[in-house]
Amino acid sequence: MSLTVLYDAPGPKTRRRSMIASIVGVIVIIAFFFWMYVTLAAPRVNETSGVTTPGMFDPSRWDIMADPVVWQSFGEATVNTLRMAAVAAVLALMIGILFSFGRAARITWVRVVTGVILEFVRGIPVLLMIFFVFLVFTAGSYWSGVFGLALYNGAIIGEALRAGIRSLPRGQREAGLSVGLTPMKSWILIEFPQAFRQMLPIILAQLVVLLKDTSLAYIVSYPELARTISNNRNFYGSRYMFTLFVVGLVIYLALNLTVSWIARFVARRSGPRLGKADLNVPMALGAEGTRAITLPVLERDRPPDPGH
Amino acid sequence: MDAIIDVTPAYLAGFWTTLQLLVISGIGAFIVGAIIAVMRISPVPSLRAFATVYTEVLRNVPLLLVLMFCALVLPILGSDLDYFPLALIGLTAYTSPFVAEAIRSGFNGVPVGQAEAARSIGMGFTQTVGLVVLPQAGRMVVPPLINVFIALTKNTSVAGIFFVDELFKQTNAGARDNPDAVILILLYAALLYLCITVPLGLIAGAIEKRVVVMR
């Protein structure tokens, strides 16, 4: 049971009311899905031509799934998606580190130029960036996808790292300098590792976004999952659109949920420790681990159970 | 230079469509997102569960697939809407969980002692949220919300793949028609996008600074 400070621990009356509301809610949701199922399964009649097409769950719409070639194409697409995401993630991390380094430089023009490039890269759509690399550098569809994604996500990671470095107590850097490290060495040995650790949850969340955004390589015809759905549709005919879409959706959901879960797990294991977190840490979206109004109350804050 | 002048009318029309997509789906996403956020903190478990599942699913599906669903699957299911409203539906649905998360993070930014103090002087759920938490959360919500809208601006470009004549689609056509001035054509489009995103970013930064000072 999650306790929040917003309302009292429910008494018997409220519990009953909340139970009723819950049951009604579940019934409404189930009814909605049932209605959707019936609507999808019903055969469709075209009013102008009078032609009837079978419902969405009719075997004639799913028979291509017996064809191993379709499965093979989806398998290859999944591998392509993952490969692009992996290479782009590594590059994005490197670009992000470079950006944060440039933003922290002591030479003014380096700082200003990095800042302008960052604003530019962050402000335009990833789609446009991929397209730009594709047309201007005539890199193949694979590399334009990788570079477009790496550049954009690198900029975001760079900003996250910079925010992490700025949130460190100044004493860290001063201590480094006072024991005789050069500013560069103090940045590499003292500030950066702490900022990276601090910002790990945000960086990992951004890598999940990157995985999702590989679908934008659709525009340069890279055969990843979304492009494969549309290729198969063109090959087998649009009556299979629904089937192909559902298969693609399930693969995407499985991939992304797994990666987000791993990201959350890693972030919890190696991110800033609960309670040790610095107060100056910039607020993350839905900051994990902060004690807050809408999150369940921590175990130690729970009111002690009255003895029975 | 001629290429730039040639594409300008199409670009301006596309820019206008992009703005429309941004404003209409932004308002839609704000309304849906606010409802989802309220459901997530509500006392009724089934509402909370529904909101959580909705958020998790939509956040883990690429926007391209959401729009593909709207543009290619919905017509099979019997919708006879135009591509523009279909894109609006897709963008609204995709953006709403991010709005909900931004609102929730604003709520989380209010120190828990505020809510405890309100509860301890006997305020109920509605009073605590409406009189104490919400007014403070409102200020904190604005910067992350603006960031969501910046992302939405960039996301509208995906609608161009699905037959909406917005800026990215015009860019695509412009680059095809002027192969010798591709760089200029693309930079021009980038500049138009920056015209929306950079001012929004500056506003978010300014508000963020003021909120930090007030704390």
GROMACS .gro file of C-alpha atoms in nm, chain A residues 190-292:
model
  103
  190ILE     CA    1   3.786   1.507  -0.991
  191GLU     CA    2   3.495   1.695  -1.141
  192PHE     CA    3   3.399   1.485  -1.442
  193PRO     CA    4   3.374   1.144  -1.267
  194GLN     CA    5   3.147   1.288  -1.000
  195ALA     CA    6   2.930   1.471  -1.252
  196PHE     CA    7   2.901   1.159  -1.465
  197ARG     CA    8   2.788   0.953  -1.173
  198GLN     CA    9   2.548   1.223  -1.062
  199MET     CA   10   2.393   1.249  -1.406
  200LEU     CA   11   2.392   0.880  -1.492
  201PRO     CA   12   2.012   0.842  -1.458
  202ILE     CA   13   1.954   1.130  -1.701
  203ILE     CA   14   2.214   1.000  -1.946
  204LEU     CA   15   2.064   0.652  -1.942
  205ALA     CA   16   1.715   0.793  -1.993
  206GLN     CA   17   1.849   0.982  -2.294
  207LEU     CA   18   1.994   0.661  -2.438
  208VAL     CA   19   1.648   0.506  -2.419
  209VAL     CA   20   1.520   0.805  -2.618
  210LEU     CA   21   1.800   0.741  -2.866
  211LEU     CA   22   1.683   0.382  -2.913
  212LYS     CA   23   1.332   0.509  -2.983
  213ASP     CA   24   1.460   0.769  -3.225
  214THR     CA   25   1.637   0.513  -3.445
  215SER     CA   26   1.292   0.484  -3.604
  216LEU     CA   27   1.358   0.825  -3.761
  217ALA     CA   28   1.618   0.662  -3.988
  218TYR     CA   29   1.300   0.563  -4.172
  219ILE     CA   30   1.340   0.886  -4.370
  220VAL     CA   31   1.669   0.769  -4.526
  221SER     CA   32   1.530   0.419  -4.593
  222TYR     CA   33   1.752   0.242  -4.343
  223PRO     CA   34   1.589  -0.102  -4.299
  224GLU     CA   35   1.511  -0.072  -3.928
  225LEU     CA   36   1.183  -0.178  -3.770
  226ALA     CA   37   0.954   0.104  -3.882
  227ARG     CA   38   1.088   0.092  -4.238
  228THR     CA   39   1.044  -0.286  -4.240
  229ILE     CA   40   0.677  -0.250  -4.147
  230SER     CA   41   0.626  -0.017  -4.438
  231ASN     CA   42   0.840  -0.228  -4.678
  232ASN     CA   43   0.644  -0.541  -4.595
  233ARG     CA   44   0.322  -0.349  -4.641
  234ASN     CA   45   0.430  -0.241  -4.986
  235PHE     CA   46   0.528  -0.598  -5.070
  236TYR     CA   47   0.234  -0.793  -4.929
  237GLY     CA   48  -0.039  -0.532  -4.970
  238SER     CA   49  -0.203  -0.285  -4.737
  239ARG     CA   50  -0.458  -0.536  -4.606
  240TYR     CA   51  -0.175  -0.667  -4.391
  241MET     CA   52  -0.101  -0.320  -4.251
  242PHE     CA   53  -0.272  -0.385  -3.919
  243THR     CA   54  -0.096  -0.718  -3.871
  244LEU     CA   55   0.247  -0.581  -3.955
  245PHE     CA   56   0.190  -0.278  -3.735
  246VAL     CA   57   0.095  -0.491  -3.436
  247VAL     CA   58   0.404  -0.709  -3.478
  248GLY     CA   59   0.631  -0.404  -3.506
  249LEU     CA   60   0.467  -0.238  -3.206
  250VAL     CA   61   0.515  -0.546  -2.989
  251ILE     CA   62   0.884  -0.572  -3.085
  252TYR     CA   63   0.939  -0.202  -3.009
  253LEU     CA   64   0.762  -0.225  -2.675
  254ALA     CA   65   0.962  -0.532  -2.577
  255LEU     CA   66   1.293  -0.367  -2.674
  256ASN     CA   67   1.225  -0.031  -2.512
  257LEU     CA   68   1.074  -0.164  -2.192
  258THR     CA   69   1.370  -0.400  -2.148
  259VAL     CA   70   1.622  -0.122  -2.209
  260SER     CA   71   1.438   0.123  -1.981
  261TRP     CA   72   1.427  -0.142  -1.713
  262ILE     CA   73   1.801  -0.206  -1.745
  263ALA     CA   74   1.865   0.169  -1.742
  264ARG     CA   75   1.662   0.213  -1.426
  265PHE     CA   76   1.836  -0.082  -1.262
  266VAL     CA   77   2.183   0.051  -1.344
  267ALA     CA   78   2.086   0.402  -1.237
  268ARG     CA   79   1.963   0.273  -0.903
  269ARG     CA   80   2.279   0.067  -0.850
  270SER     CA   81   2.537   0.327  -0.943
  271GLY     CA   82   2.361   0.663  -0.945
  272PRO     CA   83   2.384   0.911  -0.658
  273ARG     CA   84   2.312   0.732  -0.334
  274LEU     CA   85   1.986   0.806  -0.163
  275GLY     CA   86   2.032   1.048   0.121
  276LYS     CA   87   2.385   1.133   0.013
  277ALA     CA   88   2.256   1.330  -0.286
  278ASP     CA   89   2.373   1.688  -0.291
  279LEU     CA   90   2.108   1.953  -0.235
  280ASN     CA   91   2.232   2.151  -0.534
  281VAL     CA   92   2.155   1.874  -0.779
  282PRO     CA   93   1.939   2.023  -1.054
  283MET     CA   94   1.594   1.879  -1.051
  284ALA     CA   95   1.544   1.598  -1.298
  285LEU     CA   96   1.211   1.523  -1.458
  286GLY     CA   97   1.024   1.310  -1.209
  287ALA     CA   98   1.341   1.301  -0.999
  288GLU     CA   99   1.384   0.945  -0.889
  289GLY     CA  100   1.480   0.893  -0.532
  290THR     CA  101   1.377   1.234  -0.402
  291ARG     CA  102   1.133   1.217  -0.118
  292ALA     CA  103   0.832   1.388  -0.255
   0.00000   0.00000   0.00000
